[in-house]
Short mmCIF file of N, CA and C in Angstrom, two decimals:
data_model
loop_
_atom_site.label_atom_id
_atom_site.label_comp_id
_atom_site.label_asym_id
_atom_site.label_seq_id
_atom_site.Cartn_x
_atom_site.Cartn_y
_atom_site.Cartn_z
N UNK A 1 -6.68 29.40 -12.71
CA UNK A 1 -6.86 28.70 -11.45
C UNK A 1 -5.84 27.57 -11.34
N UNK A 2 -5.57 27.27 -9.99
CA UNK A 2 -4.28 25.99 -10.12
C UNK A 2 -5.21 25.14 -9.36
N UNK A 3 -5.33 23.43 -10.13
CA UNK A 3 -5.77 22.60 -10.15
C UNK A 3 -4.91 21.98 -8.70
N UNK A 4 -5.58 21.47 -7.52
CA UNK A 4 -5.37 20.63 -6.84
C UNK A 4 -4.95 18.88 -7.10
N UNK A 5 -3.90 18.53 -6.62
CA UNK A 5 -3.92 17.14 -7.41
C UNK A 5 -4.72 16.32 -5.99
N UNK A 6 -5.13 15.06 -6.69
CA UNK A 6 -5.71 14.34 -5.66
C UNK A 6 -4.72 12.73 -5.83
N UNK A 7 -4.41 12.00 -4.97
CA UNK A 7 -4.19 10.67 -4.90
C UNK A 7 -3.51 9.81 -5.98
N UNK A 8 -4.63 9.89 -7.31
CA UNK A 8 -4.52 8.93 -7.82
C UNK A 8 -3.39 9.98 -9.10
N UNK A 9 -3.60 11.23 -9.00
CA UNK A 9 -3.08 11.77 -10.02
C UNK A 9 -1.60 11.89 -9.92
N UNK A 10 -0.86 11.66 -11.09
CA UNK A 10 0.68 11.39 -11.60
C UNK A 10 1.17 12.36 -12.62
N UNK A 11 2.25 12.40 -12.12
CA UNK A 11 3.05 13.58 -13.24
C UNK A 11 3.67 12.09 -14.06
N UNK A 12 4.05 12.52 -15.57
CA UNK A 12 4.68 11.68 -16.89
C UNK A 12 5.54 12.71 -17.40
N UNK A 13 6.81 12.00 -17.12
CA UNK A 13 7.77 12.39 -18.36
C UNK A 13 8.06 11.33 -19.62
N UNK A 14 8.28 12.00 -20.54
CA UNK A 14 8.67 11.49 -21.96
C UNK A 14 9.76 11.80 -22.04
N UNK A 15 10.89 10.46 -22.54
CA UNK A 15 11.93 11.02 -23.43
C UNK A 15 12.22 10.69 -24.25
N UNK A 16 11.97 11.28 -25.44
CA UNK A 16 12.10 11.04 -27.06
C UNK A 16 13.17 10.70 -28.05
N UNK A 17 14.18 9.99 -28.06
CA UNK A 17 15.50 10.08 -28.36
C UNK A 17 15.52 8.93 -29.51
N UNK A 18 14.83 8.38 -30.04
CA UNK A 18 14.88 7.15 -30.55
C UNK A 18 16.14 6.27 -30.68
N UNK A 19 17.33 6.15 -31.43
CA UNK A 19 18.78 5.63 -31.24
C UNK A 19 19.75 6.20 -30.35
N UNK A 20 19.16 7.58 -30.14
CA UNK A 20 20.59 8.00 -29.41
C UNK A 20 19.94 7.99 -28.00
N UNK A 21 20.30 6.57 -27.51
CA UNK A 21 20.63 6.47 -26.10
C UNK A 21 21.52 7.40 -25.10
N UNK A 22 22.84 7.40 -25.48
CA UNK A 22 23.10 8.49 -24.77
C UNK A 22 22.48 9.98 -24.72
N UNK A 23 22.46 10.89 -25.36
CA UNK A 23 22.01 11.90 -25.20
C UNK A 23 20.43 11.72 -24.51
N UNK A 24 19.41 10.59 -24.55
CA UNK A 24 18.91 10.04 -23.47
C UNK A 24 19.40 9.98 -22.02
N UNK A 25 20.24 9.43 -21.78
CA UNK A 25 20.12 9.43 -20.70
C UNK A 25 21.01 10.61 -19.65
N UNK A 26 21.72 11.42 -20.50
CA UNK A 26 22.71 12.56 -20.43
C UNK A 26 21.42 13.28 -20.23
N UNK A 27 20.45 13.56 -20.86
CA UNK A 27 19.20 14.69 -20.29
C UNK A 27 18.51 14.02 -19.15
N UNK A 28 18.30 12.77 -18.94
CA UNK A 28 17.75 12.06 -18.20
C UNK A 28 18.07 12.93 -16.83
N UNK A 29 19.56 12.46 -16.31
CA UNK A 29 20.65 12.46 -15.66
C UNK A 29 20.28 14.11 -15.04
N UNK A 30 20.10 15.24 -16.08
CA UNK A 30 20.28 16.46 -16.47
C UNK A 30 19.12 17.14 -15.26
N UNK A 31 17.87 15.98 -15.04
CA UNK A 31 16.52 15.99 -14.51
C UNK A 31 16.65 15.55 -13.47
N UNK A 32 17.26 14.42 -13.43
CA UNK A 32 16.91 13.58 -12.23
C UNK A 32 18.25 13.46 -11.48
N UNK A 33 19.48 13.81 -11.80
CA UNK A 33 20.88 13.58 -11.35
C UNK A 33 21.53 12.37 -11.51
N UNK A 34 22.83 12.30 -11.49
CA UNK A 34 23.53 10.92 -11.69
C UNK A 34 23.13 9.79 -10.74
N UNK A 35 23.44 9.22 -12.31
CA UNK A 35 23.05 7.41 -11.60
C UNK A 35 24.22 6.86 -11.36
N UNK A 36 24.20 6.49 -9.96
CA UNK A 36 25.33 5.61 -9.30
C UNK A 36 25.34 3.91 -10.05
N UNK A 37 26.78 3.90 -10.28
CA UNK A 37 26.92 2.72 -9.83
C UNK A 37 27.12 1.54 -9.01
N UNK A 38 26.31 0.36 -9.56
CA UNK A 38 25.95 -0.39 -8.79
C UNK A 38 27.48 -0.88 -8.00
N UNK A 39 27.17 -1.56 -6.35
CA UNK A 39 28.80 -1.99 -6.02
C UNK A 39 29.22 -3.25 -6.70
N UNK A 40 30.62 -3.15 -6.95
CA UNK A 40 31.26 -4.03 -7.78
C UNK A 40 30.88 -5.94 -7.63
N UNK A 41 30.63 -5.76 -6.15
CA UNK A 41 30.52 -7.19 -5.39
C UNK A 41 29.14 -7.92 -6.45
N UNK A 42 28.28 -6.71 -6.72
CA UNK A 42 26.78 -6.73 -7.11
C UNK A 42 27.03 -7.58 -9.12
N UNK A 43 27.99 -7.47 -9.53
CA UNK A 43 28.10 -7.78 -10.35
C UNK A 43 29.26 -9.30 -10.19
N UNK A 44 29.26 -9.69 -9.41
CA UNK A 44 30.10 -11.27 -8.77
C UNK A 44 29.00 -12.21 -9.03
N UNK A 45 29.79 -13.20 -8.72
CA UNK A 45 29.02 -14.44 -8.23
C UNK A 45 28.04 -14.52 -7.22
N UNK A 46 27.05 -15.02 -7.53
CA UNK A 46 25.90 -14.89 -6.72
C UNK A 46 25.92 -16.46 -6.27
N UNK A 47 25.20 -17.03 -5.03
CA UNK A 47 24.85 -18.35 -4.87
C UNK A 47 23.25 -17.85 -4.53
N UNK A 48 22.23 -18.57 -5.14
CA UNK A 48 20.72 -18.25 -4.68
C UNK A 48 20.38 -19.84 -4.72
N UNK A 49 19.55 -20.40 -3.70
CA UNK A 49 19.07 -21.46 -3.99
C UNK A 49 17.64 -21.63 -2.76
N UNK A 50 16.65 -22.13 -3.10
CA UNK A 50 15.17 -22.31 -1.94
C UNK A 50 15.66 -23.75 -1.51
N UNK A 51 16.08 -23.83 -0.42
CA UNK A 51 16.44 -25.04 0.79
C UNK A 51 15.98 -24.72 1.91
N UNK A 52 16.08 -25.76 2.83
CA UNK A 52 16.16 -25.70 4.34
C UNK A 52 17.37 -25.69 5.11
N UNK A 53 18.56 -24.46 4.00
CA UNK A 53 19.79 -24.90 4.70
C UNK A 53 19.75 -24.31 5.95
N UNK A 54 20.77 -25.45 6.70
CA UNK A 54 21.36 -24.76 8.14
C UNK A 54 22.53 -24.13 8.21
N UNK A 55 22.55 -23.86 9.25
CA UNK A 55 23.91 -22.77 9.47
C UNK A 55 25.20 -24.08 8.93
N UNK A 56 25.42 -24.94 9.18
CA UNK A 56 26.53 -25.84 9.03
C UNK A 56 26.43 -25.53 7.36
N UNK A 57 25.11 -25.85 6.67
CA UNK A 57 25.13 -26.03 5.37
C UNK A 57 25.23 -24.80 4.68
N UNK A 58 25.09 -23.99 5.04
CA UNK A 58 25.56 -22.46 4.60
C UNK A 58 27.64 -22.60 4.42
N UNK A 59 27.84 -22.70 5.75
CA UNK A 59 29.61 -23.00 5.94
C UNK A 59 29.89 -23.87 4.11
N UNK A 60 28.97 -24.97 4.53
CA UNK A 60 29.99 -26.08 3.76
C UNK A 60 29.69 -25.66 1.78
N UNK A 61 29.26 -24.66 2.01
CA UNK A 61 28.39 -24.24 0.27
C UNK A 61 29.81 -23.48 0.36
N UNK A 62 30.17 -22.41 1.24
CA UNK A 62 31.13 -21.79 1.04
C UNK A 62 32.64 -22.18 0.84
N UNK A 63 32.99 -22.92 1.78
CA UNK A 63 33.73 -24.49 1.87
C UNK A 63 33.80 -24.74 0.50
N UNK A 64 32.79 -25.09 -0.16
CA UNK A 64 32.97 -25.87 -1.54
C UNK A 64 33.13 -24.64 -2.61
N UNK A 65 33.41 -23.62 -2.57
CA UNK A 65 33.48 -22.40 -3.58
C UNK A 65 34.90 -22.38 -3.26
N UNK A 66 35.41 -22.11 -2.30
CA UNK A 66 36.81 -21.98 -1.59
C UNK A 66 37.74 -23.11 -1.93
N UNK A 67 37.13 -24.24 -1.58
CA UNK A 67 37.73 -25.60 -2.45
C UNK A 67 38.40 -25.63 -4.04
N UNK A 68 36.88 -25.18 -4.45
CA UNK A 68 37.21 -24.75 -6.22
C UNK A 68 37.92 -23.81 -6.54
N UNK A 69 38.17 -22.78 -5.70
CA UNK A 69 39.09 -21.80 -6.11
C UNK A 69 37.84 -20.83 -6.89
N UNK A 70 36.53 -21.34 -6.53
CA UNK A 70 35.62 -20.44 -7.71
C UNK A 70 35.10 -19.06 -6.62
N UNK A 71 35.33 -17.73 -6.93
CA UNK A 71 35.02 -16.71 -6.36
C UNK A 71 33.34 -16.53 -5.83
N UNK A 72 33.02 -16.05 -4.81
CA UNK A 72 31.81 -16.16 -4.22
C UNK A 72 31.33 -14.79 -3.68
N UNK A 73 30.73 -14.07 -3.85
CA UNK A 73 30.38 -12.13 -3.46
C UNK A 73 29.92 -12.47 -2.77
N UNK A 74 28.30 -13.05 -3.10
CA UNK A 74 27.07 -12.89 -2.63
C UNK A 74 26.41 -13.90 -2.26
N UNK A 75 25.92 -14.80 -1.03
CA UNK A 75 24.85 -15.03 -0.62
C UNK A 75 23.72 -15.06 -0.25
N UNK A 76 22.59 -15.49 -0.74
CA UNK A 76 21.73 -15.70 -0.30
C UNK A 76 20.75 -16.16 0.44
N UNK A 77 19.96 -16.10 1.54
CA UNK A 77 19.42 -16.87 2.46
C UNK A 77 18.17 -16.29 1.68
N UNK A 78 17.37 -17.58 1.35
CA UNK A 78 16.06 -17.55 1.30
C UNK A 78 15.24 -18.08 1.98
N UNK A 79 14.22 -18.05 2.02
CA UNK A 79 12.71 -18.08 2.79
C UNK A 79 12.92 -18.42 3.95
N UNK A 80 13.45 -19.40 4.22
CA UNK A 80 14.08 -20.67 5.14
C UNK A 80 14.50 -19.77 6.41
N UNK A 81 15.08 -18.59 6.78
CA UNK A 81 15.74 -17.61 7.47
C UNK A 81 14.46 -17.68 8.31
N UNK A 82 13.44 -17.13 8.14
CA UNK A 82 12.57 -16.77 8.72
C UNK A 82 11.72 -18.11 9.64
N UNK A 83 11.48 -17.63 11.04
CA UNK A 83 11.16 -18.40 12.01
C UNK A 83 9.58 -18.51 11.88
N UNK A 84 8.84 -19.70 11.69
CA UNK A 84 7.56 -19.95 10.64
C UNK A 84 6.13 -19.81 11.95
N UNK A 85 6.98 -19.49 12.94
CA UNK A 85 5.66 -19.88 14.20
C UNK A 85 4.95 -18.54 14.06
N UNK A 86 5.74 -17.66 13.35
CA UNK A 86 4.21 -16.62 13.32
C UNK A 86 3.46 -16.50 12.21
N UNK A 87 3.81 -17.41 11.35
CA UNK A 87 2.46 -17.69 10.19
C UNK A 87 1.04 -17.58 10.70
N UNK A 88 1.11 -18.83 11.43
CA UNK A 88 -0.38 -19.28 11.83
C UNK A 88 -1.06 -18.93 10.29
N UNK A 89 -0.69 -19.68 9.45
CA UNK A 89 -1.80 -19.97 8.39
C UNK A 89 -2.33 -18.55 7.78
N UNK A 90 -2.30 -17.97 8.66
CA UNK A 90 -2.50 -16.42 7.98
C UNK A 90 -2.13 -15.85 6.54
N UNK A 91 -2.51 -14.55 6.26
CA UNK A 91 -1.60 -14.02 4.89
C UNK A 91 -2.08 -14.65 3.39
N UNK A 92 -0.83 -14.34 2.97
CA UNK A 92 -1.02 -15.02 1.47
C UNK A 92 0.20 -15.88 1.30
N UNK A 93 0.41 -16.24 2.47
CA UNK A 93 1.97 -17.11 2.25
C UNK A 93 1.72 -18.22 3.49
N UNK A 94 0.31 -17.93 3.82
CA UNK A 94 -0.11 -19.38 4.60
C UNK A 94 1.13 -19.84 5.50
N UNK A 95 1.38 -21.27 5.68
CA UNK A 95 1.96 -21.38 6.69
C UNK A 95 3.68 -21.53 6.25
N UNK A 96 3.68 -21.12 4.87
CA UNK A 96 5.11 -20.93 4.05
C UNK A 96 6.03 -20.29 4.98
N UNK A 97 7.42 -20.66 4.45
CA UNK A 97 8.24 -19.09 5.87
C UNK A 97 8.67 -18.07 4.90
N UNK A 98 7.43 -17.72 3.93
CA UNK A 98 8.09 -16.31 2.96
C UNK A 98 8.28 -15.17 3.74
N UNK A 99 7.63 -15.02 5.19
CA UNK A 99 7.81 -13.57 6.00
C UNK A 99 8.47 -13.91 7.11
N UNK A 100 8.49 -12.83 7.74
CA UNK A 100 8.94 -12.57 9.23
C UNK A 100 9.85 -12.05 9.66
N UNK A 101 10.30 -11.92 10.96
CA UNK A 101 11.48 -10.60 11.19
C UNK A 101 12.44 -11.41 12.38
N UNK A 102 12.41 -12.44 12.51
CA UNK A 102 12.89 -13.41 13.35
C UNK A 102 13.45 -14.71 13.26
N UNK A 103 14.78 -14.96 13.29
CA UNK A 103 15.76 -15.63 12.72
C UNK A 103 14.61 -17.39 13.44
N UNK A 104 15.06 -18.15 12.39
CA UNK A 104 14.65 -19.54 12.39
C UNK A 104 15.53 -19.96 13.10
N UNK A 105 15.66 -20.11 14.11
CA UNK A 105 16.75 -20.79 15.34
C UNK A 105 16.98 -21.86 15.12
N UNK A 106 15.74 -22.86 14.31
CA UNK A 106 16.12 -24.53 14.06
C UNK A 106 17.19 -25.05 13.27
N UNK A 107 16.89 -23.98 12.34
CA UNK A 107 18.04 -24.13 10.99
C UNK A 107 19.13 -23.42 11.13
N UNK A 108 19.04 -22.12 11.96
CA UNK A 108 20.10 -21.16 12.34
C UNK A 108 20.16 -20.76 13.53
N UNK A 109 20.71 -21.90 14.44
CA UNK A 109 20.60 -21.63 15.86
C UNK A 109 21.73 -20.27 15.94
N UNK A 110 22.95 -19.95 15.29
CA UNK A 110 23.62 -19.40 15.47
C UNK A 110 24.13 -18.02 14.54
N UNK A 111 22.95 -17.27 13.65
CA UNK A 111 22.53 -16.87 12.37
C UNK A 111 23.42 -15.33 12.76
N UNK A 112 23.50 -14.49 13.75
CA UNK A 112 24.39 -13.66 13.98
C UNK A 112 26.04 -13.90 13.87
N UNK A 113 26.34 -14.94 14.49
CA UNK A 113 27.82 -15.27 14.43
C UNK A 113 28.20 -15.78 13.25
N UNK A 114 27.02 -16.33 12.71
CA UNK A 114 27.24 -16.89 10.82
C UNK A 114 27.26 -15.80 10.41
N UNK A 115 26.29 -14.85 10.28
CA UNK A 115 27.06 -13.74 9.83
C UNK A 115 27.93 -12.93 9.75
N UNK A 116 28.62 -12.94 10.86
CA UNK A 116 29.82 -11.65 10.77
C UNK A 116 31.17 -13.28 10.38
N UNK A 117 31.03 -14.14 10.30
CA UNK A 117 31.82 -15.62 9.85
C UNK A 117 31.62 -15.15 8.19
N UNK A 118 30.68 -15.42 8.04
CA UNK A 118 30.10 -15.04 6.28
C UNK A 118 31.29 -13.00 6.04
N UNK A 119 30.83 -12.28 6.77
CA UNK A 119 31.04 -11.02 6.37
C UNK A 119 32.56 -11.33 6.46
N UNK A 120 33.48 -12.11 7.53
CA UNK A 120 34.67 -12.10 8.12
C UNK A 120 35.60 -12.32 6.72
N UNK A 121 34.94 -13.42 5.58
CA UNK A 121 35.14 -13.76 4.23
C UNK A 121 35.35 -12.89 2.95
N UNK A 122 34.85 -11.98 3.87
CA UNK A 122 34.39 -10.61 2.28
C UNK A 122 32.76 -11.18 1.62
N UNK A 123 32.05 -11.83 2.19
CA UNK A 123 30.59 -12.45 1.46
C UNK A 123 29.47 -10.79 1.73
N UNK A 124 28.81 -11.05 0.50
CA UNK A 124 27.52 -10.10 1.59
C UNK A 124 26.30 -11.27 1.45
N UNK A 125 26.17 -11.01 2.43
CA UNK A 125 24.58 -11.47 2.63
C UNK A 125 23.51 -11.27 2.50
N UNK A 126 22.18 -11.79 1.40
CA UNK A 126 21.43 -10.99 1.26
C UNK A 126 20.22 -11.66 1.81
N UNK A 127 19.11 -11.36 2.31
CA UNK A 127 17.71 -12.04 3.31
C UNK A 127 16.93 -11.92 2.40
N UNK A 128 16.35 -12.80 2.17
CA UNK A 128 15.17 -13.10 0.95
C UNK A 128 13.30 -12.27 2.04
N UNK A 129 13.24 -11.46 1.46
CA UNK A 129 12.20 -11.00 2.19
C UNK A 129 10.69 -10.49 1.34
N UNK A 130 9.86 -10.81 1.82
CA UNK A 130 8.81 -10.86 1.51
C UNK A 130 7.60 -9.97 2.52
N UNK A 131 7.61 -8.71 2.46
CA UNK A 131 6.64 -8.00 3.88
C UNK A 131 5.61 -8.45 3.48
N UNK A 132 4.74 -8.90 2.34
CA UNK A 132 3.19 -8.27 2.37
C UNK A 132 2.31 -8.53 3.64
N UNK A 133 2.92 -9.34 4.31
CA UNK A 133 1.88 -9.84 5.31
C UNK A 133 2.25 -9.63 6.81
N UNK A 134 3.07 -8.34 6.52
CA UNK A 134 3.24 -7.50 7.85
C UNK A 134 4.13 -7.88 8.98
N UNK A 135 4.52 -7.35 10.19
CA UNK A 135 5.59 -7.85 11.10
C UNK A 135 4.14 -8.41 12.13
N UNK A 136 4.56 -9.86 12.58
CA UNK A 136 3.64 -10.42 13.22
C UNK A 136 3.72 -10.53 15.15
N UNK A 137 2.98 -11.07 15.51
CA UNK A 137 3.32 -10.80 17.20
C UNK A 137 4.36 -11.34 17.70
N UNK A 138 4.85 -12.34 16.75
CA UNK A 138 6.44 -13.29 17.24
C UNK A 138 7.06 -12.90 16.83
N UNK A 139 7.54 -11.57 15.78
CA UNK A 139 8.07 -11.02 15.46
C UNK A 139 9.29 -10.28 16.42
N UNK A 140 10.89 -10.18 16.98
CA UNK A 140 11.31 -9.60 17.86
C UNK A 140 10.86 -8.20 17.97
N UNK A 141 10.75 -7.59 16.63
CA UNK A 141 9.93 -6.16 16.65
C UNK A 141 8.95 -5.71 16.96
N UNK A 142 7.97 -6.56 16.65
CA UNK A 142 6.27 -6.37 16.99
C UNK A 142 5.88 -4.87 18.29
N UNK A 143 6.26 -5.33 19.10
CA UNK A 143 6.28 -4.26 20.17
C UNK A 143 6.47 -3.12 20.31
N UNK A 144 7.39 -2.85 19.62
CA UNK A 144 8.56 -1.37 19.37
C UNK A 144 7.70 -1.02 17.81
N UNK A 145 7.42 -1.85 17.11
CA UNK A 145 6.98 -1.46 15.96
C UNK A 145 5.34 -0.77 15.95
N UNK A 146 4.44 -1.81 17.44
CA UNK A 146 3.07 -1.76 17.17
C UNK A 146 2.95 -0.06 18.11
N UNK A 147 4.28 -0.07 19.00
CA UNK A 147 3.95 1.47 19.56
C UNK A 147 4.26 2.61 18.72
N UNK A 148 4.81 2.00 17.75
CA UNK A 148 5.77 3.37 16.47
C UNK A 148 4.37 3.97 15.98
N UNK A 149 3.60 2.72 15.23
CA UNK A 149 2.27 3.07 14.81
C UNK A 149 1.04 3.11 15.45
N UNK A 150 1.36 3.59 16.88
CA UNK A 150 0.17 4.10 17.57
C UNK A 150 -0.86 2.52 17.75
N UNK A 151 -0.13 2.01 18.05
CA UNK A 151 -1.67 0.64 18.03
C UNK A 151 -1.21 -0.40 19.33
N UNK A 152 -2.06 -1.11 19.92
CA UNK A 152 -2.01 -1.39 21.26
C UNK A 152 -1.35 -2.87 20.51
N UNK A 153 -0.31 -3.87 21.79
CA UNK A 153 -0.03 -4.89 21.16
C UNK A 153 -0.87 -5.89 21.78
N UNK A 154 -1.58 -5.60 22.53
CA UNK A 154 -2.21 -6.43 23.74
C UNK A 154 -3.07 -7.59 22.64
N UNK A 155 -3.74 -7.12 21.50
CA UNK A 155 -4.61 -8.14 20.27
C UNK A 155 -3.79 -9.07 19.52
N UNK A 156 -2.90 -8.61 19.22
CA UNK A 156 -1.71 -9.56 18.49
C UNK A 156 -2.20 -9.33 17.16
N UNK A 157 -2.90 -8.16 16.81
CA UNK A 157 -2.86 -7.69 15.35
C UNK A 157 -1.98 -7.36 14.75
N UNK A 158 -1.78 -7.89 13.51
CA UNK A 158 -0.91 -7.84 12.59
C UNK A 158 -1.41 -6.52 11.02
N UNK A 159 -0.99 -5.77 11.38
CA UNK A 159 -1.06 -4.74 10.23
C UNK A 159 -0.46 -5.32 8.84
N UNK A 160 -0.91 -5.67 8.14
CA UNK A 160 -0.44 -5.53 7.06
C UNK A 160 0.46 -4.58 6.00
N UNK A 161 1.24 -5.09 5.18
CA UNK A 161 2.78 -4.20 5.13
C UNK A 161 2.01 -2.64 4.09
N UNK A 162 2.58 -1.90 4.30
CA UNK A 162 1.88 -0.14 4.00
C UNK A 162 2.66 0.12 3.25
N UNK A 163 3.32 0.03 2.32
CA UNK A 163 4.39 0.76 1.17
C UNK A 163 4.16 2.30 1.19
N UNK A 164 2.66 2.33 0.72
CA UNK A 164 2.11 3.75 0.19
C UNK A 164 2.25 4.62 1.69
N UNK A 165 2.77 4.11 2.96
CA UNK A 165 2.26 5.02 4.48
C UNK A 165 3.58 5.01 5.06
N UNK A 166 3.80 6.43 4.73
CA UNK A 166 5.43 7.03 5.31
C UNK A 166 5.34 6.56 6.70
N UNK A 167 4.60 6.51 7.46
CA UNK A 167 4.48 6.38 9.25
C UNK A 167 4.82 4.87 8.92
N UNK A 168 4.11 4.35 8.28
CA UNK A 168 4.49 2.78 8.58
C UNK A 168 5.82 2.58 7.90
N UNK A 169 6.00 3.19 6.73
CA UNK A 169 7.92 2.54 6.20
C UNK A 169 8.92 2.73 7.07
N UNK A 170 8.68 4.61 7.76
CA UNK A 170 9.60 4.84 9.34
C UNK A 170 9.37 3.64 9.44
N UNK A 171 8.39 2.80 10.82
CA UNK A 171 8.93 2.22 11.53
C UNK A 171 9.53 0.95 11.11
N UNK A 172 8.67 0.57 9.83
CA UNK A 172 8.90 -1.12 9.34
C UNK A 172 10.98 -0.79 9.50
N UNK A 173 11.10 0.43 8.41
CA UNK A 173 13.13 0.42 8.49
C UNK A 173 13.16 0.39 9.95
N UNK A 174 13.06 1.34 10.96
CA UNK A 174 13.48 1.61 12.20
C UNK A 174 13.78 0.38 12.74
N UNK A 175 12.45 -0.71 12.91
CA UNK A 175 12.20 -1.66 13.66
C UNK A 175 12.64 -3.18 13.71
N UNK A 176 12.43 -3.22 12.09
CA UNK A 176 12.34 -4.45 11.57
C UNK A 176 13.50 -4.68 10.68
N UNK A 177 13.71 -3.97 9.79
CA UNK A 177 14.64 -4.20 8.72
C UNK A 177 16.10 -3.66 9.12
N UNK A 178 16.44 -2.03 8.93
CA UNK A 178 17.37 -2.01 9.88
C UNK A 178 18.29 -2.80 10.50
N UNK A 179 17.70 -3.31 11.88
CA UNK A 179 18.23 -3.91 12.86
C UNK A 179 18.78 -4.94 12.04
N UNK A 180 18.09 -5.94 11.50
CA UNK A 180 18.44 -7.13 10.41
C UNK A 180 19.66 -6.81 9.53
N UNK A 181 19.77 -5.40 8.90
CA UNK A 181 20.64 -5.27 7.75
C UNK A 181 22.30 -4.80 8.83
N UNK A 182 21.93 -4.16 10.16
CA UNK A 182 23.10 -4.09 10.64
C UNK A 182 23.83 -5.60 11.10
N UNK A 183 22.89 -6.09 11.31
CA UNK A 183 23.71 -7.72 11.72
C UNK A 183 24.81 -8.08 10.64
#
């Protein structure tokens, strides 16, 4: 008889190789196909720091790498990016700005044109993001997102983020993220 799997049940592979790493990961590879490497930029200089920078103070971080002659890949915008009026205290990140899908205009009145300024450099930019607590009604997406998943926007319910629900990752990329990563 062939056993139905349910939910919780998982396939396990083992691979037994004890020192010889390679021939590890050469069968690995053999299973699962080649592993890309990571892009070169990914192994640069990183800048990460939790501030309230603004768009000026973003410029002048870069400014001061350029000054030094010290090479710069990667930026980071953390928490701070995100526009905090759709907290409302909600979540697990309370009235923090760990979420959201909507540029903080206070700090980054001008966060599109900083970016392609940032990209114009050779920088990538990376958005410090945090879904668990879903795309909210101030969200620019909310709308386009709450019709993807079949749900009325008229309540201003906020779904909470679905990892495990293909319908919800469609739209969260389609809607929310996406749009963000083409900027």
């Amino acid at each position: 008889t062939v056993r139905e799997y349910g939910p919780l049940d998982q396939d396990m592979y083992v691979f037994c190789y004890g020192n010889d790493y390679r021939l590890g990961l050469e069968e690995l590879c053999d299973v699962s196909g080649k592993i890309p490497l990571p892009p070169r930029f990914a192994m640069g200089s990183w800048y990460s720091r939790h501030a309230m920078y603004t768009s000026e103070d973003y410029r002048n971080i870069v400014k001061g790498y350029e000054e030094q002659g010290y090479p710069l890949d990667v930026l980071v915008w953390d928490m701070e990016w995100h526009d905090r009026k759709g907290n409302k205290g909600l979540g697990h990140c309370g009235t923090l700005g760990w979420t959201g899908w909507t540029w903080n205009r206070e700090l980054l009145p001008d966060a599109e044109d900083l970016l392609k300024e940032m990209r114009g450099k050779g920088l990538h930019i990376a958005l410090n993001v945090h879904p668990a607590d879903g795309i909210r009604d101030t969200d620019f997406c909310y709308e386009e997102f709450m019709k993807a998943m079949g749900e009325s926007t008229e309540s201003g319910r906020i779904i909470p983020f679905q990892d495990g629900s293909k319908k919800y990752m469609d739209a969260y990329f389609k809607y929310a993220h996406d749009p963000l990563e083409a900027q």
